[in-house]
Amino acid sequence: MTSHEAWGLGSYCVFTADPSIAAYHSFEVPVNSNVRFHDVLTVSLGKGSITHVINDTGDAALPSSVTPHNVISYP
């Protein structure tokens, strides 16, 4: 994609059988100044994890803490 803008997206993981499952990110997007995200979050609701919210940005969502991890603005 060459341009995109999104607001208020959320992603979660619910891995119930295997705690070793880990997604690297919730959203993978091209690095492009015309691709922008606002108020995006991710959360783990089960045993797995998500390392980042968008590409390499944002904290990890871990099953030990059911807390949303937010990215207010990207890039």
N, C-alpha and C. Protein backbone atom coordinates (compact mmCIF):
# COMPACT_ATOMS: atom_id res chain seq x y z
N MET A 1 0.83 -1.16 0.00
CA MET A 1 0.00 0.00 0.00
C MET A 1 0.88 1.23 0.00
N THR A 2 0.44 2.27 -0.60
CA THR A 2 1.23 3.50 -0.65
C THR A 2 0.68 4.59 0.26
N SER A 3 -0.58 4.48 0.65
CA SER A 3 -1.14 5.43 1.61
C SER A 3 -2.32 4.78 2.34
N HIS A 4 -2.40 5.11 3.62
CA HIS A 4 -3.48 4.56 4.45
C HIS A 4 -3.46 5.32 5.76
N GLU A 5 -4.63 5.54 6.35
CA GLU A 5 -4.72 6.16 7.66
C GLU A 5 -5.84 5.47 8.43
N ALA A 6 -5.54 5.08 9.67
CA ALA A 6 -6.53 4.34 10.47
C ALA A 6 -6.56 4.89 11.89
N TRP A 7 -7.74 4.82 12.53
CA TRP A 7 -7.94 5.26 13.90
C TRP A 7 -8.63 4.16 14.69
N GLY A 8 -8.21 4.01 15.94
CA GLY A 8 -8.93 3.17 16.88
C GLY A 8 -8.95 1.69 16.58
N LEU A 9 -7.86 1.15 16.06
CA LEU A 9 -7.80 -0.29 15.78
C LEU A 9 -7.35 -1.05 17.03
N GLY A 10 -7.81 -2.27 17.15
CA GLY A 10 -7.38 -3.13 18.25
C GLY A 10 -7.15 -4.54 17.76
N SER A 11 -6.19 -5.21 18.40
CA SER A 11 -5.89 -6.59 18.06
C SER A 11 -5.62 -7.34 19.36
N TYR A 12 -6.05 -8.58 19.42
CA TYR A 12 -5.79 -9.36 20.62
C TYR A 12 -5.45 -10.79 20.23
N CYS A 13 -4.79 -11.48 21.16
CA CYS A 13 -4.53 -12.90 20.94
C CYS A 13 -5.19 -13.69 22.06
N VAL A 14 -5.75 -14.84 21.69
CA VAL A 14 -6.35 -15.76 22.64
C VAL A 14 -5.81 -17.15 22.30
N PHE A 15 -4.56 -17.39 22.65
CA PHE A 15 -3.97 -18.70 22.45
C PHE A 15 -4.21 -19.48 23.74
N THR A 16 -5.01 -20.53 23.68
CA THR A 16 -5.42 -21.21 24.91
C THR A 16 -4.65 -22.50 25.19
N ALA A 17 -4.01 -23.07 24.20
CA ALA A 17 -3.39 -24.37 24.40
C ALA A 17 -1.88 -24.32 24.60
N ASP A 18 -1.20 -23.38 23.98
CA ASP A 18 0.27 -23.39 23.98
C ASP A 18 0.83 -22.01 24.34
N PRO A 19 1.36 -21.84 25.54
CA PRO A 19 1.88 -20.54 25.95
C PRO A 19 3.13 -20.10 25.20
N SER A 20 3.74 -20.99 24.45
CA SER A 20 4.95 -20.61 23.71
C SER A 20 4.64 -19.90 22.39
N ILE A 21 3.37 -19.86 21.99
CA ILE A 21 2.99 -19.17 20.75
C ILE A 21 3.21 -17.67 20.93
N ALA A 22 3.93 -17.07 19.99
CA ALA A 22 4.20 -15.63 20.06
C ALA A 22 4.12 -15.03 18.66
N ALA A 23 3.26 -14.07 18.50
CA ALA A 23 3.20 -13.31 17.25
C ALA A 23 4.18 -12.15 17.39
N TYR A 24 4.86 -11.80 16.31
CA TYR A 24 5.84 -10.72 16.40
C TYR A 24 5.18 -9.35 16.50
N HIS A 25 4.09 -9.14 15.77
CA HIS A 25 3.37 -7.86 15.84
C HIS A 25 1.91 -8.09 15.47
N SER A 26 1.07 -7.15 15.91
CA SER A 26 -0.35 -7.22 15.55
C SER A 26 -0.59 -6.71 14.15
N PHE A 27 0.12 -5.62 13.82
CA PHE A 27 -0.06 -4.98 12.51
C PHE A 27 1.30 -4.85 11.85
N GLU A 28 1.40 -5.32 10.62
CA GLU A 28 2.62 -5.14 9.81
C GLU A 28 2.26 -4.21 8.66
N VAL A 29 2.96 -3.09 8.62
CA VAL A 29 2.64 -2.08 7.60
C VAL A 29 3.92 -1.61 6.93
N PRO A 30 3.83 -1.12 5.70
CA PRO A 30 5.01 -0.57 5.04
C PRO A 30 5.49 0.70 5.76
N VAL A 31 6.79 0.89 5.76
CA VAL A 31 7.36 2.12 6.32
C VAL A 31 7.24 3.18 5.24
N ASN A 32 6.28 4.07 5.42
CA ASN A 32 5.95 5.06 4.41
C ASN A 32 5.27 6.23 5.15
N SER A 33 5.68 7.44 4.88
CA SER A 33 5.11 8.58 5.58
C SER A 33 3.62 8.77 5.29
N ASN A 34 3.11 8.14 4.25
CA ASN A 34 1.69 8.22 3.93
C ASN A 34 0.86 7.10 4.57
N VAL A 35 1.50 6.26 5.39
CA VAL A 35 0.81 5.19 6.12
C VAL A 35 0.84 5.58 7.59
N ARG A 36 -0.34 5.92 8.15
CA ARG A 36 -0.41 6.45 9.52
C ARG A 36 -1.50 5.74 10.32
N PHE A 37 -1.21 5.55 11.60
CA PHE A 37 -2.15 4.93 12.52
C PHE A 37 -2.28 5.80 13.76
N HIS A 38 -3.48 5.82 14.35
CA HIS A 38 -3.76 6.61 15.54
C HIS A 38 -4.54 5.75 16.53
N ASP A 39 -4.13 5.76 17.79
CA ASP A 39 -4.85 5.08 18.87
C ASP A 39 -5.08 3.60 18.56
N VAL A 40 -3.98 2.87 18.46
CA VAL A 40 -4.01 1.44 18.16
C VAL A 40 -3.57 0.68 19.41
N LEU A 41 -4.17 -0.47 19.64
CA LEU A 41 -3.78 -1.25 20.82
C LEU A 41 -3.74 -2.73 20.53
N THR A 42 -3.04 -3.45 21.43
CA THR A 42 -3.02 -4.91 21.40
C THR A 42 -3.06 -5.42 22.83
N VAL A 43 -3.60 -6.61 23.01
CA VAL A 43 -3.71 -7.20 24.35
C VAL A 43 -3.70 -8.72 24.22
N SER A 44 -3.14 -9.39 25.21
CA SER A 44 -3.16 -10.85 25.27
C SER A 44 -4.24 -11.29 26.25
N LEU A 45 -5.15 -12.15 25.80
CA LEU A 45 -6.25 -12.62 26.64
C LEU A 45 -6.11 -14.10 26.98
N GLY A 46 -5.01 -14.71 26.60
CA GLY A 46 -4.84 -16.14 26.84
C GLY A 46 -3.45 -16.44 27.31
N LYS A 47 -2.82 -17.44 26.69
CA LYS A 47 -1.50 -17.88 27.10
C LYS A 47 -0.37 -17.38 26.21
N GLY A 48 -0.67 -16.91 25.02
CA GLY A 48 0.36 -16.47 24.09
C GLY A 48 0.69 -15.00 24.25
N SER A 49 1.53 -14.50 23.34
CA SER A 49 1.95 -13.10 23.43
C SER A 49 2.07 -12.48 22.04
N ILE A 50 2.10 -11.16 22.02
CA ILE A 50 2.37 -10.39 20.82
C ILE A 50 3.49 -9.42 21.19
N THR A 51 4.60 -9.48 20.46
CA THR A 51 5.79 -8.74 20.84
C THR A 51 5.66 -7.23 20.63
N HIS A 52 5.04 -6.79 19.55
CA HIS A 52 4.89 -5.36 19.25
C HIS A 52 3.49 -5.09 18.71
N VAL A 53 3.08 -3.83 18.76
CA VAL A 53 1.78 -3.44 18.23
C VAL A 53 1.84 -3.26 16.72
N ILE A 54 2.72 -2.38 16.24
CA ILE A 54 2.88 -2.13 14.80
C ILE A 54 4.36 -2.27 14.46
N ASN A 55 4.68 -3.13 13.50
CA ASN A 55 6.06 -3.38 13.10
C ASN A 55 6.92 -3.59 14.35
N ASP A 56 7.92 -2.75 14.60
CA ASP A 56 8.77 -2.88 15.80
C ASP A 56 8.39 -1.88 16.88
N THR A 57 7.20 -1.33 16.82
CA THR A 57 6.77 -0.27 17.74
C THR A 57 5.71 -0.78 18.71
N GLY A 58 5.85 -0.39 19.95
CA GLY A 58 4.88 -0.74 20.99
C GLY A 58 5.37 -1.86 21.87
N ASP A 59 4.87 -1.87 23.10
CA ASP A 59 5.26 -2.86 24.09
C ASP A 59 4.62 -4.22 23.80
N ALA A 60 5.19 -5.24 24.43
CA ALA A 60 4.68 -6.60 24.27
C ALA A 60 3.41 -6.80 25.07
N ALA A 61 2.47 -7.51 24.49
CA ALA A 61 1.25 -7.93 25.18
C ALA A 61 1.51 -9.34 25.70
N LEU A 62 1.57 -9.47 27.02
CA LEU A 62 1.92 -10.74 27.65
C LEU A 62 0.73 -11.29 28.41
N PRO A 63 0.64 -12.64 28.50
CA PRO A 63 -0.50 -13.24 29.20
C PRO A 63 -0.48 -12.97 30.71
N SER A 64 0.65 -12.58 31.26
CA SER A 64 0.74 -12.31 32.69
C SER A 64 0.03 -11.01 33.09
N SER A 65 -0.30 -10.19 32.09
CA SER A 65 -0.94 -8.91 32.38
C SER A 65 -1.95 -8.60 31.27
N VAL A 66 -3.23 -8.72 31.58
CA VAL A 66 -4.27 -8.44 30.59
C VAL A 66 -4.49 -6.93 30.56
N THR A 67 -3.52 -6.25 29.95
CA THR A 67 -3.52 -4.79 29.88
C THR A 67 -3.29 -4.38 28.44
N PRO A 68 -4.09 -3.47 27.92
CA PRO A 68 -3.86 -3.00 26.55
C PRO A 68 -2.52 -2.27 26.44
N HIS A 69 -1.84 -2.48 25.35
CA HIS A 69 -0.60 -1.78 25.04
C HIS A 69 -0.89 -0.90 23.84
N ASN A 70 -0.73 0.40 24.03
CA ASN A 70 -1.18 1.38 23.05
C ASN A 70 -0.06 2.00 22.25
N VAL A 71 -0.35 2.31 21.02
CA VAL A 71 0.49 3.19 20.21
C VAL A 71 -0.43 4.35 19.84
N ILE A 72 -0.10 5.54 20.33
CA ILE A 72 -0.94 6.70 20.12
C ILE A 72 -0.86 7.19 18.68
N SER A 73 0.36 7.19 18.13
CA SER A 73 0.54 7.68 16.77
C SER A 73 1.69 6.94 16.11
N TYR A 74 1.50 6.49 14.89
CA TYR A 74 2.54 5.80 14.11
C TYR A 74 2.51 6.31 12.68
N PRO A 75 3.59 6.62 12.05
CA PRO A 75 4.95 6.61 12.62
C PRO A 75 5.19 7.80 13.53
